[in-house]
Short mmCIF file of C-alpha atoms in Angstrom, two decimals:
data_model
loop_
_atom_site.label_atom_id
_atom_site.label_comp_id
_atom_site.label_asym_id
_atom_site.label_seq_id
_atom_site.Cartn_x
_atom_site.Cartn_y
_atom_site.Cartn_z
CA UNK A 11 -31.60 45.10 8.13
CA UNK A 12 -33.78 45.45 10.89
CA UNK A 13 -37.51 46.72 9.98
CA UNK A 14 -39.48 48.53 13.08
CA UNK A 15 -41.88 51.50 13.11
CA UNK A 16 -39.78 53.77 15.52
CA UNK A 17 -35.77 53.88 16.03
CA UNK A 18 -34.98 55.43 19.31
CA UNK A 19 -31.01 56.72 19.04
CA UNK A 20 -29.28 56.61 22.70
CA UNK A 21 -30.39 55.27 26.11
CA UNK A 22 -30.08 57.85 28.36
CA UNK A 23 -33.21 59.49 30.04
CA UNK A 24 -34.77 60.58 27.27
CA UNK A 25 -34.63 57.60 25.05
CA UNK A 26 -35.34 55.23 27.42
CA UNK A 27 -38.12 57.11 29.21
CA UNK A 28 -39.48 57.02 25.56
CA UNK A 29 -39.01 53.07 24.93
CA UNK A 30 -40.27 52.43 28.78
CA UNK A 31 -44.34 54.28 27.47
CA UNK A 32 -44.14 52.80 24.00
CA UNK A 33 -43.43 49.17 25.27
CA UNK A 34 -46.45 49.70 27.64
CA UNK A 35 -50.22 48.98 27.27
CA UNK A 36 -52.36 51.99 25.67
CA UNK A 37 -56.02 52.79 24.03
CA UNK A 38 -56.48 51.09 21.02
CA UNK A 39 -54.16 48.45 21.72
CA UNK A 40 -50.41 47.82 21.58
CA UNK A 41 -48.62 50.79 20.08
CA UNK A 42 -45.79 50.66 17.13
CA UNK A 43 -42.69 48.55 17.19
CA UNK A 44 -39.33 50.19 18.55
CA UNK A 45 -35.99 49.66 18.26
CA UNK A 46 -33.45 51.49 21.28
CA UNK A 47 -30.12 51.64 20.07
CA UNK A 48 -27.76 51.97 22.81
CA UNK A 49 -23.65 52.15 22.61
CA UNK A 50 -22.01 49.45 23.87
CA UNK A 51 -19.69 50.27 27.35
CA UNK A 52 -16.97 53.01 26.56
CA UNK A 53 -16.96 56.36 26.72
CA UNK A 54 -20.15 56.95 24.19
CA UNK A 55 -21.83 55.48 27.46
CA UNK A 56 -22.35 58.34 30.23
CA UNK A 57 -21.60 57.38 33.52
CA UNK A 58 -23.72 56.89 36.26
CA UNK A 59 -25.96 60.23 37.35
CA UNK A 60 -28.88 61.17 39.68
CA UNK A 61 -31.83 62.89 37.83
CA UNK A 62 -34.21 65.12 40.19
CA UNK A 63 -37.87 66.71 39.69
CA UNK A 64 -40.53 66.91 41.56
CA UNK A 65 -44.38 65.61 41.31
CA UNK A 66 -47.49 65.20 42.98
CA UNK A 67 -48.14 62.03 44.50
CA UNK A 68 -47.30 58.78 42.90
CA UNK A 69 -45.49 58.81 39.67
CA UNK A 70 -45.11 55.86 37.07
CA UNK A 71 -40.80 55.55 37.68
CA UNK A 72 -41.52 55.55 41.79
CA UNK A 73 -39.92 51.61 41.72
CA UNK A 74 -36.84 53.53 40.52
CA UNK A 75 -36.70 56.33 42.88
CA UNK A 76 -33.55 56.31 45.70
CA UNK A 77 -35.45 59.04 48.19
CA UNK A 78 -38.28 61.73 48.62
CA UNK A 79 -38.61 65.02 50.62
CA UNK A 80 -41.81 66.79 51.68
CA UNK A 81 -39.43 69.55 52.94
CA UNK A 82 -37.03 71.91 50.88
CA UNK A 83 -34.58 74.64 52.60
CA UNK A 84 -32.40 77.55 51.04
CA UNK A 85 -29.50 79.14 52.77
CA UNK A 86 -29.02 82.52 52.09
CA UNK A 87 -25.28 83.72 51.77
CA UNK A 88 -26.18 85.20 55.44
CA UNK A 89 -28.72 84.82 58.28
CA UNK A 90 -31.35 82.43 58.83
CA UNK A 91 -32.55 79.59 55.71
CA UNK A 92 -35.60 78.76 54.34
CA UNK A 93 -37.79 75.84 54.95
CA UNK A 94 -41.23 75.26 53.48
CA UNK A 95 -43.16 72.79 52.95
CA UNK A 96 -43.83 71.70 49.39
CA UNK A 97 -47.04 69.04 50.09
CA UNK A 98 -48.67 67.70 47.80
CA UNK A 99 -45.57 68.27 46.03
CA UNK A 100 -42.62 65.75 46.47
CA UNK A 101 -38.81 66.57 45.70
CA UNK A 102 -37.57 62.96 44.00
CA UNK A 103 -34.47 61.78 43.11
CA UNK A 104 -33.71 58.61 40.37
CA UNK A 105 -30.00 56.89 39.89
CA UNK A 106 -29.80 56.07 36.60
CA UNK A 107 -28.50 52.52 37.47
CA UNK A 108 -31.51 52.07 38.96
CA UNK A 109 -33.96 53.82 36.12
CA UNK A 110 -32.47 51.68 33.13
CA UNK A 111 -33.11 48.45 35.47
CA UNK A 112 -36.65 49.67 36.09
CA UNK A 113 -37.37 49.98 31.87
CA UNK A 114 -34.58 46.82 30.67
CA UNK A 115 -37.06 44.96 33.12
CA UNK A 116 -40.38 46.39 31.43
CA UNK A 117 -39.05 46.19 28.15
CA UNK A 118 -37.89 42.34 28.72
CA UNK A 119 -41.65 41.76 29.72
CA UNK A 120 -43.32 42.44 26.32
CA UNK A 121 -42.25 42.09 22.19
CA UNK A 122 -42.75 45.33 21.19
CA UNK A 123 -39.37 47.09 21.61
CA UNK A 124 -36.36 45.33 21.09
CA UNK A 125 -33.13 46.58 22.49
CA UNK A 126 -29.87 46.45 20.00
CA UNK A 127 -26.60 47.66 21.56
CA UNK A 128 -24.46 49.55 18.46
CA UNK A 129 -22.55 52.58 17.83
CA UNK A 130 -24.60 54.70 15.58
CA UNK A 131 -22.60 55.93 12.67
CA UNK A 132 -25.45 58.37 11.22
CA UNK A 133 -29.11 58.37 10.21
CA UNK A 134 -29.92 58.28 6.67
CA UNK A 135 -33.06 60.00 5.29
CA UNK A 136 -34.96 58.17 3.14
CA UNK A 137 -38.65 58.95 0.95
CA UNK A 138 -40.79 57.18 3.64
CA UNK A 139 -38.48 57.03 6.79
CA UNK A 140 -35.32 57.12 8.18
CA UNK A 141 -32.14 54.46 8.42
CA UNK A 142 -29.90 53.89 10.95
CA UNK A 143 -26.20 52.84 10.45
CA UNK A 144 -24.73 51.35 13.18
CA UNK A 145 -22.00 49.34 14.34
CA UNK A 146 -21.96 46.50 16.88
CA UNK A 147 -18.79 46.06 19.18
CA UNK A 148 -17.21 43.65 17.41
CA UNK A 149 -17.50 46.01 14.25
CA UNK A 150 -20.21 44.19 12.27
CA UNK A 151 -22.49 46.86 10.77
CA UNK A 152 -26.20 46.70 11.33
CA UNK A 153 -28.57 49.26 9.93
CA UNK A 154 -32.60 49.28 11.28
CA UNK A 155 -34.83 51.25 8.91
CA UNK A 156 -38.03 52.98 11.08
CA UNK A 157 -40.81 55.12 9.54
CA UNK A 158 -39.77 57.39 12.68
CA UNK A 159 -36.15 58.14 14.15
CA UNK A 160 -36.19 59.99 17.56
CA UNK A 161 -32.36 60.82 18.54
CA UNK A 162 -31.52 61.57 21.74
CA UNK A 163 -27.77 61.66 21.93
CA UNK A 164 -26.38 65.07 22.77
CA UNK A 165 -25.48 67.24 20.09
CA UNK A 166 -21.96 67.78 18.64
CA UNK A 167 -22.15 71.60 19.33
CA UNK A 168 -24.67 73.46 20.70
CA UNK A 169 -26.74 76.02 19.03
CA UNK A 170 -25.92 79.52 18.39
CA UNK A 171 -27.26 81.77 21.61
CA UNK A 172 -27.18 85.06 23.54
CA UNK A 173 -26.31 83.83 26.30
CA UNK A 174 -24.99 80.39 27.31
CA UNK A 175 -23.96 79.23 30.89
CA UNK A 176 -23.16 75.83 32.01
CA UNK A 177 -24.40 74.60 35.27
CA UNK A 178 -21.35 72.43 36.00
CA UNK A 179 -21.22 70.29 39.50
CA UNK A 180 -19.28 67.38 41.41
CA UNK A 181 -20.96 65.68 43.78
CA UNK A 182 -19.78 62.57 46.67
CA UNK A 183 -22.20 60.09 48.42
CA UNK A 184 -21.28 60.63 51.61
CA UNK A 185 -21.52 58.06 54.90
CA UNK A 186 -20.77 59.86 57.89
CA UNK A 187 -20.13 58.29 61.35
CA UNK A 188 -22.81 59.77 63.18
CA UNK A 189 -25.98 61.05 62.03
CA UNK A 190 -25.21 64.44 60.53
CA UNK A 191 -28.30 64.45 58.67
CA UNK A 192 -31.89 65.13 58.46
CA UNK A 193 -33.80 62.78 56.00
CA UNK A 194 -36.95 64.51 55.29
CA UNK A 195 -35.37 67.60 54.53
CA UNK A 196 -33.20 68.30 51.08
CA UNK A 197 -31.06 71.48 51.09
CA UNK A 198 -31.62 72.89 47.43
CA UNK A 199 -29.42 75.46 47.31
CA UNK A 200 -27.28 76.35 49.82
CA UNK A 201 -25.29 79.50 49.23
CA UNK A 202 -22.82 79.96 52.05
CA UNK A 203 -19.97 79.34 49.80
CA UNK A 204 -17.91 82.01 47.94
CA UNK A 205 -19.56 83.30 44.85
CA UNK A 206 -17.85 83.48 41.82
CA UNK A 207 -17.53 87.65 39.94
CA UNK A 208 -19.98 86.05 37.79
CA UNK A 209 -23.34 83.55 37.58
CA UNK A 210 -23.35 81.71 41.44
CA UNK A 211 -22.40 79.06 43.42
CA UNK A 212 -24.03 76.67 45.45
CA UNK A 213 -24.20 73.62 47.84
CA UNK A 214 -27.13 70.93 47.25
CA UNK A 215 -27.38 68.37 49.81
CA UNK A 216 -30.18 65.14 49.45
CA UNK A 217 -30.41 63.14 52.83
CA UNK A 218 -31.13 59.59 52.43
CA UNK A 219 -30.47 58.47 55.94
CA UNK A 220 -29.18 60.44 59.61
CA UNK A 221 -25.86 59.02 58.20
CA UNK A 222 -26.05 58.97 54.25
CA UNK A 223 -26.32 62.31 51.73
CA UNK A 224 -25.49 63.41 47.95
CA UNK A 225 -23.40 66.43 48.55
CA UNK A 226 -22.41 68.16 45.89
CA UNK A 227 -21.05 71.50 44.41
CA UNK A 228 -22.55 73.65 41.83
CA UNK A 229 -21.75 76.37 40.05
CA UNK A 230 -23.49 78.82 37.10
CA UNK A 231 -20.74 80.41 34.98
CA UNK A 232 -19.14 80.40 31.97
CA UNK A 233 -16.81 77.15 32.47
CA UNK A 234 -16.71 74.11 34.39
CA UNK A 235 -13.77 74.16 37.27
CA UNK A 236 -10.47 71.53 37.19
CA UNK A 237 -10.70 68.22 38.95
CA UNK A 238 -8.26 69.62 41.95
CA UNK A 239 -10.85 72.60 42.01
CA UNK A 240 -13.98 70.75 42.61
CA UNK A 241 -12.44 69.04 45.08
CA UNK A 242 -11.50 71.94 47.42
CA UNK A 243 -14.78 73.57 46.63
CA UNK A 244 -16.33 70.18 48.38
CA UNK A 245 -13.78 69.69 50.57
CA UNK A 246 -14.35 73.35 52.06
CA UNK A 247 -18.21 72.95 51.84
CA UNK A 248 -18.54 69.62 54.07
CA UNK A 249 -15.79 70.95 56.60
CA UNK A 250 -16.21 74.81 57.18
CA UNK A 251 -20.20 75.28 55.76
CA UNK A 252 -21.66 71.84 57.34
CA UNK A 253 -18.66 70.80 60.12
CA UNK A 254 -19.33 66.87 58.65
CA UNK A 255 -16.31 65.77 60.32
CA UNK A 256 -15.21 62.23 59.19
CA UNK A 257 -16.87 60.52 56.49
CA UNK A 258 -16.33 58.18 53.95
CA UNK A 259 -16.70 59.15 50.18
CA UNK A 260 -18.65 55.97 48.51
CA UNK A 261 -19.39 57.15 45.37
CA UNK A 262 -19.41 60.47 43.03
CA UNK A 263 -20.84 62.21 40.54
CA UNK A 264 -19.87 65.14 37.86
CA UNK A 265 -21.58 66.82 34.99
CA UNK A 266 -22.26 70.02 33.34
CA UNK A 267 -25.59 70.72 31.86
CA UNK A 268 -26.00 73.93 29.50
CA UNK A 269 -28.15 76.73 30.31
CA UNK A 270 -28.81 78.64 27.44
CA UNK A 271 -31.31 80.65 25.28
CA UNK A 272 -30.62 79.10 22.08
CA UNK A 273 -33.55 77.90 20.25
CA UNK A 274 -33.19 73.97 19.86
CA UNK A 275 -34.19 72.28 16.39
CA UNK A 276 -36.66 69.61 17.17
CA UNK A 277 -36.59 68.18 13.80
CA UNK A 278 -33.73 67.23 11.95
CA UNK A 279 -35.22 65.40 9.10
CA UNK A 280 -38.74 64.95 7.59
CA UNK A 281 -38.68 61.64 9.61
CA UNK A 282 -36.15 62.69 12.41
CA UNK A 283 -36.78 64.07 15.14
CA UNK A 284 -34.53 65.17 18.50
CA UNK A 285 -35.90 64.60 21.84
CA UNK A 286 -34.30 64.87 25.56
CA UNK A 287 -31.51 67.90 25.90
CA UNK A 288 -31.32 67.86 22.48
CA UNK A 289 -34.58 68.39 22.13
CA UNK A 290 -35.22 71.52 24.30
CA UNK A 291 -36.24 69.61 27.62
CA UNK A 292 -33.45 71.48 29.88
CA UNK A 293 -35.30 74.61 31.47
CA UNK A 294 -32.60 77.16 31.11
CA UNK A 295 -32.60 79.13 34.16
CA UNK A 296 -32.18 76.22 36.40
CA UNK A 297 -30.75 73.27 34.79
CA UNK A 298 -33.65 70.60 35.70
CA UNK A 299 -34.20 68.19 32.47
CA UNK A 300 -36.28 64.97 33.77
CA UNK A 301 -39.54 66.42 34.21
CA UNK A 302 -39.22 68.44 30.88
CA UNK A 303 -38.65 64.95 29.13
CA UNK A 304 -41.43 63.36 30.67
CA UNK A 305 -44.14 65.66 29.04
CA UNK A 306 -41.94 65.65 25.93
CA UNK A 307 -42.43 61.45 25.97
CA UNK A 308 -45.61 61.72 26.91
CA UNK A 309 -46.82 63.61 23.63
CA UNK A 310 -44.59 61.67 21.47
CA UNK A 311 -46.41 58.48 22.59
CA UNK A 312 -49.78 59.89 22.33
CA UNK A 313 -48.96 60.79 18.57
CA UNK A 314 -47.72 57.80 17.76
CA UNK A 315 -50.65 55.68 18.73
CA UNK A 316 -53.22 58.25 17.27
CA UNK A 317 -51.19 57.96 14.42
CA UNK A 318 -50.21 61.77 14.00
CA UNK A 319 -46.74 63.44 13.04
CA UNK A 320 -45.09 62.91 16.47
CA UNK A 321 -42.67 66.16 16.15
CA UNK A 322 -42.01 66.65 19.66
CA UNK A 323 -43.36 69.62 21.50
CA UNK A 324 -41.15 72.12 23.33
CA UNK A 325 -41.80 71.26 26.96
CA UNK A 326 -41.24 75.09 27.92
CA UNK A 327 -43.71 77.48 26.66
CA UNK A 328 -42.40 80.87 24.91
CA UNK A 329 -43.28 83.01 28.05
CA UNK A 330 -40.87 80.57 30.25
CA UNK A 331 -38.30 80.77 28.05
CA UNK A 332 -38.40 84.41 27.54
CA UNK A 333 -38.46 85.26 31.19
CA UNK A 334 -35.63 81.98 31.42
CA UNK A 335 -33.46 84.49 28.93
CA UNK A 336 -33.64 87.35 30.86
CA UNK A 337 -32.41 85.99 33.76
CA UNK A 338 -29.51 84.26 32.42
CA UNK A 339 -28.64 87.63 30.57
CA UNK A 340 -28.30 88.97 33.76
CA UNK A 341 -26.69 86.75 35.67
CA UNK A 342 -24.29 86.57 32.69
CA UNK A 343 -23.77 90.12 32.41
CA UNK A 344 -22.71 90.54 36.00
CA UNK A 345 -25.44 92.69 36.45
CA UNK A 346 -27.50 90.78 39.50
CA UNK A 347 -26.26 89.17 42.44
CA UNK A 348 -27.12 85.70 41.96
CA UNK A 349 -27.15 84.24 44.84
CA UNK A 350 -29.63 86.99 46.15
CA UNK A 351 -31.69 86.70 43.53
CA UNK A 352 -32.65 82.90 44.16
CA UNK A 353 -32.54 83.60 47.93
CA UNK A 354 -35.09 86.28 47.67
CA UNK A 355 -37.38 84.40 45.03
CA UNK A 356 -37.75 81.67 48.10
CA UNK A 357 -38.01 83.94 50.93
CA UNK A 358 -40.73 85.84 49.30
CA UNK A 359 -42.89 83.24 47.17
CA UNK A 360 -44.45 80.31 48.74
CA UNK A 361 -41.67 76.85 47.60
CA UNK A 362 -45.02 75.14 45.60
CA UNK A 363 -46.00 77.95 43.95
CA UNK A 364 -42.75 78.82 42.92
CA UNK A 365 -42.05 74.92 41.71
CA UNK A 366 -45.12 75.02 39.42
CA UNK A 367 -43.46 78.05 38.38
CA UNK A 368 -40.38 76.34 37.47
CA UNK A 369 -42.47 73.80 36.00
CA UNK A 370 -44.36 76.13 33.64
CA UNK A 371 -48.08 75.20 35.33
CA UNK A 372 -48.45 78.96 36.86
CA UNK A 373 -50.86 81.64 34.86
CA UNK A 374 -49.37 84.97 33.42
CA UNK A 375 -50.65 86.54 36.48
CA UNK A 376 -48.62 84.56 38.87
CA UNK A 377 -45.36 84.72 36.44
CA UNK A 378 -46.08 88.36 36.98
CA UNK A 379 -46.79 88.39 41.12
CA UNK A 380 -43.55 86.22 41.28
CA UNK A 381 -41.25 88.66 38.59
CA UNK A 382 -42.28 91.31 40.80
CA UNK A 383 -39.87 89.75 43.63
CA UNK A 384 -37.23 90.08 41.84
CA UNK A 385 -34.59 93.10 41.28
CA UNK A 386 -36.72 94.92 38.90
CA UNK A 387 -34.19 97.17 37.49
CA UNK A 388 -31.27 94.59 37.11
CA UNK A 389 -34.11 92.42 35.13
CA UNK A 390 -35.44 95.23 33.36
CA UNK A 391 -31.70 96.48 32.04
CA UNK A 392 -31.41 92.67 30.83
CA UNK A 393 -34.14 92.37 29.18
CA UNK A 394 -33.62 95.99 27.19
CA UNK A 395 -30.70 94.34 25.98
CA UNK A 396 -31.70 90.86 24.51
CA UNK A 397 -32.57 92.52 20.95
CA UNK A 398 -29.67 94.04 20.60
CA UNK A 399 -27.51 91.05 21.62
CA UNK A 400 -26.17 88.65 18.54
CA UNK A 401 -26.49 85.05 18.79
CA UNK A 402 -22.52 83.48 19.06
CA UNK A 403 -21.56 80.09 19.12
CA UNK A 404 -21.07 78.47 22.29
CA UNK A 405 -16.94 77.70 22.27
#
């Protein structure tokens, strides 16, 4: 049995963002010891993603970031986009190939987290800590017994909501052969495409080169799409919306992230906590996680080397997520046209002001200047009707 201060369940953003600041330098010294258990290759593993926020000026994962705009555009369903730009504000975007080389590399340089690759069967709770059962790939058990246990892994059902959407996309990396491009400019939501009854719909294109883009399609509703489905939705995007042409597909991407206004249970156990998605980092109304997790991290490690509880804070204050509910309620209900409703927020509120808003930095009075822009009734009807709306499991 392996003996460490912290167990950190699953490698994906949020546990290794969380290994990557405990195996670093802080005050007072070198922090606890950490174990990151992380499933061997299968389909435990996820595949290979693209994780995007946004930041001012240099950030500690910049090694691991593929590109940066200083320039975001929306495309309204009709007439002419949006362009502003968002200085001193970058939009960033990480591989996760490349964001698990960046921490394996920091991790390899020190002794204080070791890295154990094992299916993890469950997590015991015990009077002064927490075990973890686990099984290697060859099927030897191993079981590491931490004073703290911070799972990441995504739960096995989500909780019970009012409303739960899933923001469910497929994506290509695209080469064109001419420059079709422009790299200092990322299309965030582009909404020429045809809107489902219900939620929206969207094209999101990243420019790393004249030549080379992410392109992908996304879509707010209920269910994810079939494979064949996804495929005409990008196939009609890049032909009749941007007239690519010919281009070769070099890689791709697919995922669905829930949206929801569940409350998420950050503890689990007196010594177990959840952190990542399953710990409430995904801001409902729009799906971005990787920011969320980095303040979540960030107050985990702090607790850890002050020696407090380290229960992980929400990283979206009640306020967010009560204006977060509303709009999902009524994008859910039918009752406001999404893709106006994003295309007017942009049009109408300067693209840094409304990113801190996104990001939960803005003061009531702003949240207020900025709800103001929106369909007041629509928003008003949904939020009359939260209270009366029970919370259902998500099928």
């Amino acid at each position: 049995m392996i003996e460490t201060d912290v167990a950190i369940v699953g490698a994906g953003a949020a546990g290794l963002s969380l290994a990557h600041r405990l195996a670093g330098s802080g005050p007072g010294g070198p922090g606890p010891s950490a174990v990151l258990l992380d499933a061997p290759p299968g389909p435990l593993r996820p595949p290979p993603r693209t994780w995007c926020f946004w930041e001012a000026g240099r950030g500690r994962h910049d090694e691991a970031v593929t590109a940066t705009w200083h320039r975001l555009r929306v495309h309204p369903p009709t007439g002419a986009p949006v362009e502003d730009d968002i200085t001193p504000l970058r939009y960033k975007m990480i591989r996760s190939d490349d964001f698990e080389r960046l921490v394996g590399r920091d991790l390899a340089r020190g002794d204080r987290v070791r890295r154990l690759t094992a299916t993890v069967d469950h997590v015991e709770t015990l009077p002064e800590g927490a075990r973890v059962h686990a099984r290697t790939a060859d099927g030897r058990t191993r079981s590491v017994r931490a004073r703290w246990v911070f799972d990441s892994r995504p739960p096995g059902s989500l909780p019970a909501a009012r409303t739960t959407l899933l923001q469910h996309f497929h994506g290509w990396f695209v080469r064109t052969g001419e420059a079709a491009f422009e790299p200092g400019v990322a299309d965030l939501m582009d909404f020429r495409t045809p809107q489902p009854a219900r939620g929206l719909s969207f094209g999101y294109v990243l420019p790393t080169s004249r030549r080379e883009a992410l392109v992908e399609y996304t879509e707010f509703s209920r269910a994810p799409l079939s494979a064949p489905q996804y495929e005409a939705a990008l196939r009609h995007y890049t032909s009749a919306v941007l007239g690519l042409g010919d281009f070769e597909i070099v890689g791709t991407e697919t995922g669905a992230i829930p949206m929801t206004d569940a409350p998420f249970a950050r503890q689990a156990a007196p010594s177990v906590f959840r952190v990542g998605a399953a710990g409430g980092c995904t801001r409902p109304s729009t799906g971005y996680t990787f920011a969320g997790i980095q303040r979540q991290t960030a107050a985990v490690e702090a607790a850890l080397r002050q020696g407090r509880p380290p229960l992980p804070p929400s990283p979206h204050s009640h306020r967010s997520r009560a204006m977060d509910a509303v709009v999902l309620r009524a994008l859910d209900s039918g009752a406001m046209d999404g893709a106006a409703f994003f295309s007017r927020l942009f049009s109408r509120v300067p693209m840094v002001r409304l990113l801190r808003f996104l990001d939960g930095t803005t003061r009531w009075h702003e949240d207020l200047a900025i709800g103001l822009r929106t369909p007041v009734l629509p928003m008003l009807r949904a939020a009359a009707e939260l209270p009366r709306l029970p919370r259902r499991p998500f099928p």
